[in-house]
Every structure is written in C-alpha cells, then in structure tokens.
Short mmCIF file of C-alpha atoms and ligand atoms in Angstrom, two decimals:
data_model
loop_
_atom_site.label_atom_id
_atom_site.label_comp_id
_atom_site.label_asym_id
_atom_site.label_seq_id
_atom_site.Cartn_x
_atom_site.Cartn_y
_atom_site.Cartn_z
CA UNK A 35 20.75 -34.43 83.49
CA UNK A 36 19.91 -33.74 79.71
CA UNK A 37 16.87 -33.03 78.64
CA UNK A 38 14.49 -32.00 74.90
CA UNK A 39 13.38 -28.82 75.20
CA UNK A 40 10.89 -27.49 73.24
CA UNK A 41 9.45 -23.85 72.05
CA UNK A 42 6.33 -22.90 69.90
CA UNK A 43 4.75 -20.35 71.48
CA UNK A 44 4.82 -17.64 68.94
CA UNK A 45 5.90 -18.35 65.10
CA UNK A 46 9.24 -20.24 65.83
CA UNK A 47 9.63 -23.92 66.35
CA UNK A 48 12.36 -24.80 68.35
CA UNK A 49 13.75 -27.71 69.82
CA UNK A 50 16.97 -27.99 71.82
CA UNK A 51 19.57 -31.02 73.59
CA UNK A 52 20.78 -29.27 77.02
CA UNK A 53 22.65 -30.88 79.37
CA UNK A 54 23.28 -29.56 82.78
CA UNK A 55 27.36 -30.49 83.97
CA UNK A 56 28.20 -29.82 87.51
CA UNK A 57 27.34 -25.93 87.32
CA UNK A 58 27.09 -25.21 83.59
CA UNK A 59 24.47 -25.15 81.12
CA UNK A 60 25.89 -27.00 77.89
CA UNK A 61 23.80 -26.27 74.62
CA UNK A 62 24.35 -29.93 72.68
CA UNK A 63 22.10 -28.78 69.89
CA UNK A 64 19.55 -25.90 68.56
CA UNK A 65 17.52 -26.29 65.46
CA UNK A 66 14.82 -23.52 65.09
CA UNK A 67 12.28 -23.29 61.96
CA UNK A 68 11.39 -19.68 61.63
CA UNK A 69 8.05 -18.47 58.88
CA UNK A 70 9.51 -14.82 59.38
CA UNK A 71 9.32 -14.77 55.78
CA UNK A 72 6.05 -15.59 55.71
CA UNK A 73 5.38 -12.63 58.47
CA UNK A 74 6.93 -10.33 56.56
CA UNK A 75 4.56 -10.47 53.68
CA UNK A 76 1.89 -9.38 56.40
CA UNK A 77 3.62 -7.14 58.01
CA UNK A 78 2.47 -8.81 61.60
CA UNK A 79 1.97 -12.69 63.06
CA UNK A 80 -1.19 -13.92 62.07
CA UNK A 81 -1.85 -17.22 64.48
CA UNK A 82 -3.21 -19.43 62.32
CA UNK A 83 -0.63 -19.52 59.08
CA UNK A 84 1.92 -19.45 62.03
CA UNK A 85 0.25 -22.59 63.79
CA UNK A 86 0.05 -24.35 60.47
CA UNK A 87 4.10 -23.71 59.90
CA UNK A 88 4.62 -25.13 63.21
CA UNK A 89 2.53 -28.48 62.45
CA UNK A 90 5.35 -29.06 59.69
CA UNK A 91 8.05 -27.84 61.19
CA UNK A 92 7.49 -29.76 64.82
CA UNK A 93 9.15 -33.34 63.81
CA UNK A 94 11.61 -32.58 61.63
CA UNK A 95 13.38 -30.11 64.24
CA UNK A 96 12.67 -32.60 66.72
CA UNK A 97 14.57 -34.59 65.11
CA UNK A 98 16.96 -32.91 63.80
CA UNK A 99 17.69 -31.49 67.36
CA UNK A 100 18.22 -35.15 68.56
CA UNK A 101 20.59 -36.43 65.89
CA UNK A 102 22.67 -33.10 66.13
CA UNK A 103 23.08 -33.48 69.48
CA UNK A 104 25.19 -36.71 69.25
CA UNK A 105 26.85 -34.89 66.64
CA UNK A 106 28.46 -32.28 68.73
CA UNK A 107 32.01 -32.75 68.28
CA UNK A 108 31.80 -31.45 64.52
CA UNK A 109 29.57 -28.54 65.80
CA UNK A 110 30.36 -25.18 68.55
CA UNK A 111 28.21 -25.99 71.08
CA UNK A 112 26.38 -22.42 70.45
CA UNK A 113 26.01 -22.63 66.77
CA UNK A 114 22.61 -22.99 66.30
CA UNK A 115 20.61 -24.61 63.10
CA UNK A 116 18.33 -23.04 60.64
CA UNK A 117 16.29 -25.60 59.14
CA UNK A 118 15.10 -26.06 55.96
CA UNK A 119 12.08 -28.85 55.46
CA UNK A 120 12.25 -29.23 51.96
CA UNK A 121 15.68 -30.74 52.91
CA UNK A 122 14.74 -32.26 56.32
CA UNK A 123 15.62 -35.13 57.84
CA UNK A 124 12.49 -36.38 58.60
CA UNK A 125 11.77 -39.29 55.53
CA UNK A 126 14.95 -40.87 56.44
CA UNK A 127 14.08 -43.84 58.15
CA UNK A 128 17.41 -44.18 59.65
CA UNK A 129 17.09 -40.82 61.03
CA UNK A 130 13.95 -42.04 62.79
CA UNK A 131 14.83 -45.05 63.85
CA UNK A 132 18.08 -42.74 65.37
CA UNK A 133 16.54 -40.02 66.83
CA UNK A 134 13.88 -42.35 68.95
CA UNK A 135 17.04 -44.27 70.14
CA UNK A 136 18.42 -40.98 71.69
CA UNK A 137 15.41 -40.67 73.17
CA UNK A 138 15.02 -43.54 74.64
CA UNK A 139 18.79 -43.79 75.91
CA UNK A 140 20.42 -40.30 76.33
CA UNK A 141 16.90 -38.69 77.44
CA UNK A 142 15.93 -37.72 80.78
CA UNK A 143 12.55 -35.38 80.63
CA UNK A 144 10.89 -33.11 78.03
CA UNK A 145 10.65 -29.41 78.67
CA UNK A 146 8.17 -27.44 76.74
CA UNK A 147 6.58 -23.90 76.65
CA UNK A 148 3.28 -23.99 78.53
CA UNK A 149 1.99 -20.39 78.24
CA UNK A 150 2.02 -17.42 77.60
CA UNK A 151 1.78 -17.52 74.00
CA UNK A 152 -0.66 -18.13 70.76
CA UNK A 153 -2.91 -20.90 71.28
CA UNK A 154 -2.56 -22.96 68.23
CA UNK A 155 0.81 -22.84 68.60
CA UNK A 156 1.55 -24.11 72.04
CA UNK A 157 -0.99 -26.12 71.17
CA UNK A 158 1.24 -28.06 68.64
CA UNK A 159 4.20 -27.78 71.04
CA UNK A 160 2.34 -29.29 74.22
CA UNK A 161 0.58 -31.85 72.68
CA UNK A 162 4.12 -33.08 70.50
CA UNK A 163 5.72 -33.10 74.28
CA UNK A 164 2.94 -35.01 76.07
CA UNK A 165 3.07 -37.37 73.30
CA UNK A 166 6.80 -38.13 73.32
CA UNK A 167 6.35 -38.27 77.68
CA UNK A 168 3.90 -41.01 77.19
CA UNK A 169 5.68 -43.31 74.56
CA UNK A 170 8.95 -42.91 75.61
CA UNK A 171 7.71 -42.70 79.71
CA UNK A 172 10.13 -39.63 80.26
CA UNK A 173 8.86 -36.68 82.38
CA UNK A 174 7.88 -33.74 81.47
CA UNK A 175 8.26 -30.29 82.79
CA UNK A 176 6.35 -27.27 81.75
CA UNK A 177 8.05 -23.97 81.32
CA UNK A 178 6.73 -20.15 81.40
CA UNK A 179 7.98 -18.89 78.55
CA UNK A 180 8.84 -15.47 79.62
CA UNK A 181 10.96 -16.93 82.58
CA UNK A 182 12.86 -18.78 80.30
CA UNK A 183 13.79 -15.58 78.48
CA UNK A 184 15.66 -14.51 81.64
CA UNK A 185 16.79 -18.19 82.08
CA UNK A 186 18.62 -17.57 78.66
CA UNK A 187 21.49 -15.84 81.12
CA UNK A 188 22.17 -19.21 82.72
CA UNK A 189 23.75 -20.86 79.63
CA UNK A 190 27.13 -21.29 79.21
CA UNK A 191 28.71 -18.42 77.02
CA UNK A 192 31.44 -19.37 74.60
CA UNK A 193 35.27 -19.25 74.95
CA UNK A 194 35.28 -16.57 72.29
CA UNK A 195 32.46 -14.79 73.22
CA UNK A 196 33.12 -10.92 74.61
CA UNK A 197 29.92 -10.99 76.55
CA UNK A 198 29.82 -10.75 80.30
CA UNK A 199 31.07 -14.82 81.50
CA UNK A 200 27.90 -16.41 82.42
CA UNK A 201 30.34 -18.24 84.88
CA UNK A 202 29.75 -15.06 87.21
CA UNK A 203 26.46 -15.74 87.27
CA UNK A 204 25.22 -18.55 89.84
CA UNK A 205 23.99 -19.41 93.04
CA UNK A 206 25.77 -16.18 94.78
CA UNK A 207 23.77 -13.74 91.88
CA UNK A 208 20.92 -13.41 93.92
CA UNK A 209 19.36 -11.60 94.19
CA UNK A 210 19.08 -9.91 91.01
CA UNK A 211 16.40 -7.98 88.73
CA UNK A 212 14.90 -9.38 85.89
CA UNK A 213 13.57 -7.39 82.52
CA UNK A 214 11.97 -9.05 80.05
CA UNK A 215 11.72 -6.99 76.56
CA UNK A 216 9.96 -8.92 73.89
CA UNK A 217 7.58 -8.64 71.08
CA UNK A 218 4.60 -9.50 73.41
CA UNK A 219 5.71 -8.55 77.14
CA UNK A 220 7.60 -5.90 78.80
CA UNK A 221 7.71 -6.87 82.92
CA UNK A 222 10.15 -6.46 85.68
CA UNK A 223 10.63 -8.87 88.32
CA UNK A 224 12.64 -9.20 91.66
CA UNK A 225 14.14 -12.99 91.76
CA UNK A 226 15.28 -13.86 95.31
CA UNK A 227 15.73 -17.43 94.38
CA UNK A 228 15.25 -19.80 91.91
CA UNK A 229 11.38 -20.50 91.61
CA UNK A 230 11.13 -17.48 94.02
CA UNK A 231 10.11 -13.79 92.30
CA UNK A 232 8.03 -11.16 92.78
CA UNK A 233 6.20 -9.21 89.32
CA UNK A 234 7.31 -5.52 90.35
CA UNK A 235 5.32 -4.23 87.16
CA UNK A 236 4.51 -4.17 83.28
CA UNK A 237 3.65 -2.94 80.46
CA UNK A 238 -0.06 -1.41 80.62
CA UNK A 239 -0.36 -1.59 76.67
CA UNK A 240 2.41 -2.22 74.07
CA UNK A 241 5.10 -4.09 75.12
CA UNK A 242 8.91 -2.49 74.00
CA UNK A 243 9.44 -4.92 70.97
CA UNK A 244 5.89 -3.97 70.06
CA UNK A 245 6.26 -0.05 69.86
CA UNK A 246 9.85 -1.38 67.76
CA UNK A 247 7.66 -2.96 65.28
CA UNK A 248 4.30 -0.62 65.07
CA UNK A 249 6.88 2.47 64.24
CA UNK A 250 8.87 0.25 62.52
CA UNK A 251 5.94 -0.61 60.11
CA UNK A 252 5.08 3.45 60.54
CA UNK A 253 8.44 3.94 58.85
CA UNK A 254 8.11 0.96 55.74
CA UNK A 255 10.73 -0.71 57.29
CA UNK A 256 10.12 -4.78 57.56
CA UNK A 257 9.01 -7.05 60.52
CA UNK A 258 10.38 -7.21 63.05
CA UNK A 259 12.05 -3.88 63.07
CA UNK A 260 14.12 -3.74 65.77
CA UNK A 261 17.01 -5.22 64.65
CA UNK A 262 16.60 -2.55 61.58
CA UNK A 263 15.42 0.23 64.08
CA UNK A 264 19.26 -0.01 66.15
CA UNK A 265 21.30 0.24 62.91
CA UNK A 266 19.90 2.52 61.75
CA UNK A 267 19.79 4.33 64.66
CA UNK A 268 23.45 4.04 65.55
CA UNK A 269 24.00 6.37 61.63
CA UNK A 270 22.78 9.63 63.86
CA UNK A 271 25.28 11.68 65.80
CA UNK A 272 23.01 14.33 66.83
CA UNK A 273 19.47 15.11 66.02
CA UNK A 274 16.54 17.87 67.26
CA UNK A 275 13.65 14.94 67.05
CA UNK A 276 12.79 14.10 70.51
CA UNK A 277 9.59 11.80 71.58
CA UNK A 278 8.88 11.47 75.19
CA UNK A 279 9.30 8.57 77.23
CA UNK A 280 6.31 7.52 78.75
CA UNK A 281 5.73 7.24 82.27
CA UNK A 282 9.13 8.13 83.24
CA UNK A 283 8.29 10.21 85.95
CA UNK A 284 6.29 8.10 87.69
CA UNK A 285 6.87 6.61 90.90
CA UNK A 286 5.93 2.27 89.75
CA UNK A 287 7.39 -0.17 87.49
CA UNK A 288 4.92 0.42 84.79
CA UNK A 289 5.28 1.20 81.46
CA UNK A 290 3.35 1.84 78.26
CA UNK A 291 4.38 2.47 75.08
CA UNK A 292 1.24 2.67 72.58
CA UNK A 293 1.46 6.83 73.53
CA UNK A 294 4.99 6.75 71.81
CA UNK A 295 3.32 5.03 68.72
CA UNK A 296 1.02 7.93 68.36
CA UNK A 297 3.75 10.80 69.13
CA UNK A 298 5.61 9.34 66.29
CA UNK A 299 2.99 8.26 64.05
CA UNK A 300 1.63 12.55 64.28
CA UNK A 301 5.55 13.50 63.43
CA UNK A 302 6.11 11.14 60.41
CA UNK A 303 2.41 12.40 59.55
CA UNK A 304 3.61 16.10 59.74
CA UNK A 305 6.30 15.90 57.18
CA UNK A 306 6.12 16.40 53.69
CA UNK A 307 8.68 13.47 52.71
CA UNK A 308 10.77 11.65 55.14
CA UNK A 309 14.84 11.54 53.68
CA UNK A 310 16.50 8.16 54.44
CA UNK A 311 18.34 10.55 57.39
CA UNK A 312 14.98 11.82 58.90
CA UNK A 313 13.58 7.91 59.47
CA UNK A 314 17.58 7.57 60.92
CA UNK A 315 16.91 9.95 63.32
CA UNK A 316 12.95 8.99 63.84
CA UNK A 317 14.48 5.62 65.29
CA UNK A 318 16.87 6.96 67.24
CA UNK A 319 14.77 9.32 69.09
CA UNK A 320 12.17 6.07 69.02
CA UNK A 321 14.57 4.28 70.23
CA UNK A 322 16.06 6.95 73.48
CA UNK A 323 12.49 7.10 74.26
CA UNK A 324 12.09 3.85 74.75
CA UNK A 325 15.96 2.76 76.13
CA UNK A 326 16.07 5.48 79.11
CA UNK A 327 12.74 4.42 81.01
CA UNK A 328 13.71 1.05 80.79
CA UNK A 329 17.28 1.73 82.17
CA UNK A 330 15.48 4.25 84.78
CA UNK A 331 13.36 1.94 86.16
CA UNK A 332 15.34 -1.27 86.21
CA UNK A 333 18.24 0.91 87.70
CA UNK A 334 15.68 2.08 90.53
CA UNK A 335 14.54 -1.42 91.27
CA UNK A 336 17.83 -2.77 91.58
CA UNK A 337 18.32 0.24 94.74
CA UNK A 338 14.56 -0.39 96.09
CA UNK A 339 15.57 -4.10 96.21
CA UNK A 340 19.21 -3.87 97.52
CA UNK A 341 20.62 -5.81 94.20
CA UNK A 342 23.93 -5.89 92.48
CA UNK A 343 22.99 -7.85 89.37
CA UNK A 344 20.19 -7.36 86.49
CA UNK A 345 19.34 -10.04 83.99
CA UNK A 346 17.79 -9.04 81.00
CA UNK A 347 16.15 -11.34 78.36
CA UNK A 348 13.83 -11.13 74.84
CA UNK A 349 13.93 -9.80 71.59
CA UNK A 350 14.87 -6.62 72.71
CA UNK A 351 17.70 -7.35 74.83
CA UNK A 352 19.63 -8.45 71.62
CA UNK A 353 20.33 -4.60 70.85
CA UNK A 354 23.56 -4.14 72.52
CA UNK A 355 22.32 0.00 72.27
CA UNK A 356 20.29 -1.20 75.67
CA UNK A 357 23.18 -2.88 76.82
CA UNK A 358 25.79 -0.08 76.60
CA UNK A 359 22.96 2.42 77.98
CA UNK A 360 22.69 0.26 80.67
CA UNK A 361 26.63 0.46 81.17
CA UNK A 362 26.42 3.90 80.44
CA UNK A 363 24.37 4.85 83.44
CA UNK A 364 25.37 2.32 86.28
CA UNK A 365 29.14 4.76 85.26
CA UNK A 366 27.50 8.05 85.70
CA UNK A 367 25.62 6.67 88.49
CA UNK A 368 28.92 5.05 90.14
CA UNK A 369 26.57 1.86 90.52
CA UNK A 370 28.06 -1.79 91.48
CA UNK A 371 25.51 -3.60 89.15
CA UNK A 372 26.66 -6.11 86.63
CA UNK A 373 24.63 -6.77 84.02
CA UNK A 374 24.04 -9.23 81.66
CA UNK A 375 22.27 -10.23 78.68
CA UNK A 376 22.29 -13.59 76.55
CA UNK A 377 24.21 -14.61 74.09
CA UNK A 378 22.07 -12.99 70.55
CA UNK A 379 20.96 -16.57 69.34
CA UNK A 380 19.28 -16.79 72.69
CA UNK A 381 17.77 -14.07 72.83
CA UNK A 382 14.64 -13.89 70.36
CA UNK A 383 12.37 -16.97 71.22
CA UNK A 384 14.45 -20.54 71.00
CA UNK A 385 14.19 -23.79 72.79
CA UNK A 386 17.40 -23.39 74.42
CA UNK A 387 16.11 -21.64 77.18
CA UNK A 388 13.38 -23.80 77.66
CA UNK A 389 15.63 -25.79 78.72
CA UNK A 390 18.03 -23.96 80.88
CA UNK A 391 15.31 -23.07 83.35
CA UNK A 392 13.92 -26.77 83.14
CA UNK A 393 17.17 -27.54 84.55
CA UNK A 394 17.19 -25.28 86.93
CA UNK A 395 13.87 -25.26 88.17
CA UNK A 396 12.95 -29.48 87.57
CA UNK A 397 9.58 -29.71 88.50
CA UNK A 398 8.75 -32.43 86.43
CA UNK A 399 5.24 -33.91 85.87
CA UNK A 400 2.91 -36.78 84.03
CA UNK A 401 2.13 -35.98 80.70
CA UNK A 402 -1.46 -36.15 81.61
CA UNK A 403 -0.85 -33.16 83.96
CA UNK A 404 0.09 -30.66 81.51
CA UNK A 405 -2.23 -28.39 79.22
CA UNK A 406 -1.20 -25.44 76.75
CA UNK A 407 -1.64 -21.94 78.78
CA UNK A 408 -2.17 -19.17 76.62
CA UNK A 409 -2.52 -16.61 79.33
CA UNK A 410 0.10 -17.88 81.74
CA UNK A 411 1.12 -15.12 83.77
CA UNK A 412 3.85 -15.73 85.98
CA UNK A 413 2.01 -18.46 87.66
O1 KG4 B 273 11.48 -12.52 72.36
P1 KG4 B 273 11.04 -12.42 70.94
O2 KG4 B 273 11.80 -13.20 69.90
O3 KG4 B 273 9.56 -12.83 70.76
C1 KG4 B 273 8.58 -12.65 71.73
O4 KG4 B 273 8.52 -13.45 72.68
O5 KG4 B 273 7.86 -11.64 71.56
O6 KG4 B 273 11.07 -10.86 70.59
C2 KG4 B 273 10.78 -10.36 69.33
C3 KG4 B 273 10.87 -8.83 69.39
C4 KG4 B 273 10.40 -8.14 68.12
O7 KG4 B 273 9.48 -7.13 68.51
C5 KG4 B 273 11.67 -7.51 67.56
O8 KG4 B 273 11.47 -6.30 66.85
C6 KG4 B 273 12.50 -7.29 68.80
O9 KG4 B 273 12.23 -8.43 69.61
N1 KG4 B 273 13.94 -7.23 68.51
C7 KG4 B 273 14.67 -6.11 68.71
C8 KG4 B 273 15.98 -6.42 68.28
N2 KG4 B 273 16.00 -7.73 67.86
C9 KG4 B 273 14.72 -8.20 68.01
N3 KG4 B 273 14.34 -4.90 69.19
C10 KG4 B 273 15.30 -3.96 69.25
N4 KG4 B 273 16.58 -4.17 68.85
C11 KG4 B 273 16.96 -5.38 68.35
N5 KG4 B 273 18.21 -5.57 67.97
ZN1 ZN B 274 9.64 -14.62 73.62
#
C-alpha cells in the first residue's frame, strides 16, 4: 500500500510518499516548507502569517513530494527536501501533468492531519486532502497528529543510521509507553495495541518544548530554542544553578512546566549581567529540570504497566540529552526497557509520520466525512 500523506497543523507544510513493504515502513519522499524564518522575527507562531505560508506552500510540496517519489533511486530514502517556492516546481506544466499521473496510478489513499493543531492551518491541509480524495476518488484517512509523533518510531531507520533498528520494533513491542514532547503537548500514554491506548496523563500548563522556548526567549536565544538550549547545555561540566522539577514527587502522570518558567525567569532577573557561561549553565539546569521528571515518570509507567519498551516522539525527543538520560537510568535502575526515538528528520512535525500510522492504523473514509479538528484529543 502507498499512500500521500500530508501535515499542516502548526507552521510546516509537509507532504510525504510512504509505502508500507511486507513489515517495513519505506519513506519514498519528504518535502517540508518551513516559515521558521518568518517565526523567528516574532519570536513565537502567530496563526495567521503561518496559515497564509501554508496556502503557498501546499501545492508545490504536493507536488514536489509526488515527482520525488518516482525519483527515488537518485535519492536515500530518508533524505528529506527543503523547499524553496521561488524555485518550485509548481508552473511546470509537465510537472503537473506528472504529479496527477502518480496520483492517479501509484496512489492508494490520502492521509492528512485532522487535529490537534492551529485552525487555519489544518484548515488548508484538510481541505487540499478532501479535494485530491474527490477528484482522484482515493480514500482518505485522517490522522491525530500527536499519535503520529509516536508513529514516527515505525519507519524504517537507515543502514547507516546508529539509532536503535526500528526492525526491533513490531507486532511483539507491545505493549509499550508512549511520550510525546512537543512544542504544544507533553502526554503519556499506555499502547496495548495498535488503535488501542490509554492517556495516563499530561501536561496541566506548558508543554516541555514550550518551557524550551519561553526560557529560551528569557535567555535572547532564537525560536525554537531547544535545539540551542542542548548545545549549549552539553558546554557545562558542573554548575551550582539548580531549578526544581515540577511535580516530581507526585504520585500521577502529570506534569507542568509554566512554574519552571517563573523559577528561571526570577534567577536571570536576579543577576546583574548574565556571561555567555551563566546562560550555559541556566540551560542546563533548565534543561535537568525538565529531563529527570520526564525520565521519572515514563520509567514508573513502564513498571505500573508491566512494559519493556518506550516510544518517544516530538520536537523534544530530537535531543539525544533525553535519550542518553533515559539510557542512563534504565542502567542504574538495572531496567530491561529499550527505548527508542525517531530518526531527527522525523522528529519535529513532518508528513512522514502521517503516514506511517495511516498505514498502520487504515481506517480510511469519504472525503465528505472528514473535517479539520483543532482540539482533537486523543479521540
Ligand atoms: O513536534 P514539534 O516540531 O512541533 C509541535 O508539534 O509542537 O516540536 C517543536 C518543539 C519546539 O518547542 C522546539 O524547541 C523543540 O521541539 N525542540 C527541542 C529540540 N529540537 C526541537 N527541544 C529540545 N531539544 C532539542 N534538540
Ligand atoms: Zn508536532
């Protein structure tokens, strides 16, 4: 089965060829449009310049997507595309005429983000999929975005890659824990089954990615900040700044992080000037705070639930510092858990995974059936 998958549902627009083989999850193409630039300048998303990005991003990475896909064989199946409208594809008549013959032929459903997200832009990512359902009579099936993130686990790594071999991971990894650690959710859930989970808890405020940024921005370093928050971080060997994690102690799957935002923001306020090596050590101690009750609680899921595996997926999960803390304690601990985390590409918001839990989970509808959710919650 191969199916075109795509993702708006923040400020990217995605759109991916994924084909599922006997047991694996082959990535035939990824083209994402990103306005990060543009979110920069603000310092934050605002919906509506990100909605109008995705209205001119939507066709060209469509299509793009499609005509990439065929051309595989000059491509690693995992190398994704950054595209660039001025130069797009989309004026080439050929390049039409081409994509809508992969679509027709090569095709078999449309998977797009539903909800949760921004409502202009699933809007423009819903209403593209329903469109291309009805002209080209293909089915579509609607995905929860923050599923997919943990769906991102499912594809195929690469030969070369030295993550864990998502060829472990299968039928027999069930039961496992799910986190999701993004810019907009922080949840744990116990999956017994495909299509079969229970929400243990979530975030009761800021979600991880979210504290990343807000401390980030605290600090003048750019959106997002996480990526700038872990190297800078991984400069300290020691340091006396320590900022509590919240919640730790208590007995639930909860978190919250906006307390965190305010324990920093009252530090950075206290000092004079803050050296280059005091906002180094202000993101690792932002950082710890934020790492060990995620690790904590995850860990004490996986023994409440009897499992051996934990998926994690988002933004967030890109920082390998999570990964080897996660490592790190299932040693100490003498834990059995494996755990595993997507490939980086797949890990911030792309249409790839959109598609890996389409195939996985293909409950496919009539384009009249669908609608843009912005407050899906793990429906
Ligand atoms: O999943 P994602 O692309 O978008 C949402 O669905 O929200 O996540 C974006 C978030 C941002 O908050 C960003 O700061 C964070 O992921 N992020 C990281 C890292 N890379 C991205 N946080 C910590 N360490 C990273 N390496
Ligand atoms: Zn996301």
């Amino acid at each position: 089965m191969k199916i075109l998958a795509i993702e708006s549902s923040c400020d990217e627009t995605s759109a991916s060829v994924i084909e599922k083989d006997s047991n694996s999850l082959k990535i035939l193409s990824l083209v994402t449009a990103t306005s990060l630039s543009m979110h920069a300048l603000t310092g934050g998303i605002i919906p509506e310049n990100a909605a109008r990005m995705q209205v001119k991003y939507i066709i060209p990475v469509i299509i793009e997507a499609l005509l990439s896909s065929v051309a595989l064989n000059e491509k690693k199946s995992s190398e994704t595309t950054k595209l660039d409208p001025s130069s797009s594809t989309q004026d080439n008549i050929e390049n039409w005429k081409n994509s809508r013959n992969i679509i027709q032929n090569d095709i078999d459903a449309i998977a797009v983000t539903h909800g949760p997200g921004l409502v202009g832009s699933l809007l423009v990512g819903v209403e593209t999929a329903k469109t291309l359902s009805y002209v080209f009579d293909k089915p579509i099936i609607p995905v929860d975005h923050l599923l997919a993130h943990i769906y991102a686990n499912f594809i195929s790594k690469n030969a070369d890659s030295n993550l864990l071999n998502s060829s472990e991971l299968n039928a027999n990894s069930f039961p496992f824990i799910g986190l999701i650690v993004s810019g907009g959710h922080t949840d744990l859930l116990y999956f017994k089954s495909h299509n079969n989970y229970i929400w243990l808890g979530g975030t009761r405020d800021d979600a991880a990615g979210e504290a990343f940024d807000k401390i980030g921005r605290l600090l003048g370093l750019s959106y997002p900040a996480g990526p700038e928050i872990e190297r800078r971080a991984k400069l300290v060997d020691k340091t006396n700044i320590r900022f509590k994690s919240p919640i730790i102690g208590e007995g639930n799957f909860d978190f919250s992080f906006s307390g965190l935002k305010t324990e920093a923001q009252r530090f950075i306020q206290s000092q004079d000037n803050l050296s280059q090596q005091a906002i180094d050590e202000i993101c690792y101690a932002t950082q710890k705070a934020i790492f060990d009750v995620l690790v904590k609680k995850t860990l004490k899921a996986t023994e409440k639930y009897n499992c051996k595996t934990i998926l994690l997926g988002g933004g967030v999960s890109a920082n390998q510092t999570l990964i080897e803390y996660f490592i790190q304690q299932t040693i100490n601990h003498e834990l059995q858990i494996a755990i595993f985390s997507p490939e980086k590409i797949y890990c911030t918001d792309n249409a790839a995974m959109i598609g890996a839990y389409a195939l996985l989970n293909p409950k496919a509808k009539k384009w009249n059936q669908i609608h843009a959710n912005p407050d899906l919650y793990f429906a």
